[in-house]
């Protein structure tokens, strides 16, 4: 049986299962958009060969975007980008002695020629990585683009509702 096209379009790779709680918001958004995704735990330092193998096979197996989340000396996004031509989004994980700034600096300081798009640290970064991936997929998926537009509109409505509530409460 051919092994082509058996990965979901979005593949999360986490450096450790201890990173999972910071990614949940991103998973939730992709469930909302009904975009299939999968989650792997592979470390650039602890499982370097498996990381390279996943990145090298991801494109031909159907993945479109790799989201790599890692903390501390966060080499994972860069290693995946070095072994794949897919777009790689890097999410720095917080909670280290340096509060995730270590991971942020590791992820944004890629040498020229090996691109990784870095998000903010932790939970907001995970949500934005998911939304960024949705935007990439929506370029060639009008239904997903429409769902994304509706989600942006609902976000606007939520803020305007809060604005109306505080204006009432504080008698503006
Ligand atoms: C990184 O080291 C992982 O992404 C994680 O954020 C951090 C600590 O990993 P554990 O020691 O909790 O497995 O590679």
Coordinates of C-alpha atoms and ligand atoms in Angstrom, one line a residue:
X1 CA 0.0 0.0 0.0
X2 CA 1.3 3.5 -0.9
X3 CA 2.3 5.6 2.1
X4 CA 1.6 8.8 0.2
X5 CA -0.9 11.3 1.7
X6 CA -1.5 9.8 5.1
X7 CA -0.5 12.8 7.2
X8 CA -3.0 15.4 8.2
X9 CA -2.4 18.9 6.7
X10 CA -1.3 20.4 9.9
X11 CA 1.3 18.5 12.0
X12 CA 2.2 19.7 15.5
X13 CA 5.5 18.5 16.7
X14 CA 6.2 19.1 20.4
X15 CA 9.6 18.8 22.1
X16 CA 8.0 17.2 25.2
X17 CA 4.7 16.1 26.5
X18 CA 5.2 18.7 29.2
X19 CA 4.5 21.3 26.4
X20 CA 1.0 20.0 25.7
X21 CA -1.0 22.3 28.1
X22 CA 0.3 25.3 26.3
X23 CA -0.9 24.0 22.9
X24 CA -4.5 23.2 23.8
X25 CA -5.9 26.6 22.6
X26 CA -4.4 26.0 19.2
X27 CA -5.9 22.5 19.0
X28 CA -9.3 23.9 20.0
X29 CA -9.2 26.5 17.2
X30 CA -8.4 23.8 14.6
X31 CA -11.3 21.7 15.8
X32 CA -13.5 24.8 15.4
X33 CA -12.3 25.2 11.8
X34 CA -12.6 21.4 11.3
X35 CA -9.1 21.3 10.0
X36 CA -7.6 17.8 10.6
X37 CA -4.3 17.9 12.5
X38 CA -2.0 15.5 14.3
X39 CA 0.2 15.8 17.3
X40 CA 3.6 14.3 17.7
X41 CA 6.1 14.4 20.6
X42 CA 9.7 14.4 19.2
X43 CA 12.7 16.2 20.5
X44 CA 15.4 17.8 18.4
X45 CA 17.9 16.8 21.1
X46 CA 16.5 13.6 22.5
X47 CA 15.2 12.0 19.3
X48 CA 17.2 13.8 16.5
X49 CA 16.9 11.0 13.9
X50 CA 13.1 10.7 14.3
X51 CA 12.8 14.5 13.9
X52 CA 14.7 14.4 10.7
X53 CA 12.7 11.4 9.4
X54 CA 9.4 13.1 10.1
X55 CA 10.4 16.4 8.4
X56 CA 11.8 14.6 5.4
X57 CA 8.7 12.6 4.8
X58 CA 6.0 15.1 5.8
X59 CA 5.5 16.8 2.5
X60 CA 5.1 13.7 0.4
X61 CA 2.8 12.2 3.0
X62 CA 0.4 15.1 2.7
X63 CA 1.3 17.6 5.4
X64 CA 1.0 21.3 4.4
X65 CA 2.3 23.1 7.5
X66 CA 4.5 22.0 10.4
X67 CA 3.9 23.7 13.8
X68 CA 6.9 23.1 16.1
X69 CA 6.6 23.9 19.8
X70 CA 9.6 23.7 22.1
X71 CA 11.0 25.3 25.2
X72 CA 14.5 26.2 26.5
X73 CA 17.2 25.6 23.8
X74 CA 14.5 25.2 21.3
X75 CA 16.2 23.7 18.2
X76 CA 13.1 21.8 17.0
X77 CA 11.5 24.3 14.6
X78 CA 14.9 24.9 12.9
X79 CA 15.7 21.3 12.7
X80 CA 12.4 20.6 11.0
X81 CA 12.9 23.5 8.6
X82 CA 16.3 22.2 7.7
X83 CA 14.9 18.8 6.8
X84 CA 11.7 20.0 5.0
X85 CA 10.5 22.6 2.4
X86 CA 7.2 23.0 4.2
X87 CA 6.4 26.2 6.0
X88 CA 7.4 25.8 9.7
X89 CA 5.8 27.9 12.5
X90 CA 7.8 27.9 15.7
X91 CA 6.0 28.3 19.1
X92 CA 8.4 29.1 22.0
X93 CA 7.2 27.4 25.1
X94 CA 7.2 29.3 28.4
X95 CA 7.8 28.1 31.9
X96 CA 11.6 27.7 31.9
X97 CA 14.0 29.5 34.2
X98 CA 14.2 32.2 31.5
X99 CA 10.4 32.2 31.1
X100 CA 10.4 31.2 27.5
X101 CA 12.7 34.0 26.3
X102 CA 15.4 31.4 25.8
X103 CA 13.1 29.5 23.4
X104 CA 12.0 32.7 21.7
X105 CA 15.5 33.7 21.0
X106 CA 16.5 30.2 19.8
X107 CA 13.5 30.1 17.4
X108 CA 13.8 33.7 15.9
X109 CA 17.6 33.5 15.5
X110 CA 17.6 31.2 12.5
X111 CA 20.5 31.7 10.1
X112 CA 19.5 33.2 6.7
X113 CA 18.3 30.6 4.3
X114 CA 16.4 28.4 6.7
X115 CA 13.1 30.2 7.5
X116 CA 11.0 29.6 10.6
X117 CA 8.1 31.9 11.4
X118 CA 8.2 32.5 15.2
X119 CA 5.1 33.3 17.2
X120 CA 4.8 34.8 20.7
X121 CA 5.6 32.7 23.8
X122 CA 3.2 30.1 25.1
X123 CA -0.6 29.9 24.8
X124 CA -1.2 33.0 22.6
X125 CA 1.6 31.8 20.4
X126 CA 0.0 28.4 20.0
X127 CA -3.3 30.0 19.1
X128 CA -1.7 32.3 16.5
X129 CA 0.3 29.4 15.0
X130 CA -3.0 27.6 14.5
X131 CA -4.6 30.7 13.0
X132 CA -1.6 31.3 10.8
X133 CA -1.8 27.7 9.5
X134 CA -5.5 28.2 8.8
X135 CA -4.7 31.4 6.8
X136 CA -2.1 29.4 4.7
X137 CA -4.6 26.6 4.0
X138 CA -7.4 29.1 3.3
X139 CA -5.4 30.5 0.3
X140 CA -6.5 27.4 -1.6
X141 CA -9.7 26.5 0.3
X142 CA -12.6 29.0 -0.2
X143 CA -14.7 27.2 2.4
X144 CA -12.0 27.5 5.0
X145 CA -11.5 31.2 4.0
X146 CA -15.2 31.8 4.6
X147 CA -15.1 30.1 8.0
X148 CA -12.0 32.2 8.9
X149 CA -13.8 35.4 7.9
X150 CA -16.8 34.5 10.1
X151 CA -14.5 33.8 13.0
X152 CA -12.8 37.2 12.7
X153 CA -16.2 38.8 12.5
X154 CA -17.3 37.0 15.7
X155 CA -14.2 38.1 17.5
X156 CA -15.0 41.7 16.5
X157 CA -18.6 41.3 17.8
X158 CA -17.3 40.0 21.1
X159 CA -15.2 43.1 21.7
X160 CA -17.9 45.4 20.6
X161 CA -20.3 43.7 23.0
X162 CA -17.9 44.2 25.9
X163 CA -17.5 47.8 24.9
X164 CA -21.2 48.3 25.1
X165 CA -21.3 46.6 28.5
X166 CA -18.7 48.8 30.1
X167 CA -20.2 51.9 28.6
X168 CA -23.5 50.9 30.3
X169 CA -21.8 50.0 33.6
X170 CA -19.6 53.1 33.8
X171 CA -22.2 55.5 32.4
X172 CA -20.1 56.7 29.6
Ligands
LIG1 C1 12.2 21.2 25.4 O1 12.6 21.1 26.7 C2 10.8 20.8 25.4 O2 10.1 21.3 24.4 C3 10.3 21.3 26.8 O3 9.7 22.6 26.6 C4 11.6 21.4 27.6 C5 11.6 20.6 28.8 O4 11.3 19.2 28.5 P1 11.0 18.1 29.6 O5 12.2 18.0 30.4 O6 9.8 18.7 30.4 O7 10.6 16.9 28.9 O8 13.0 20.4 24.6

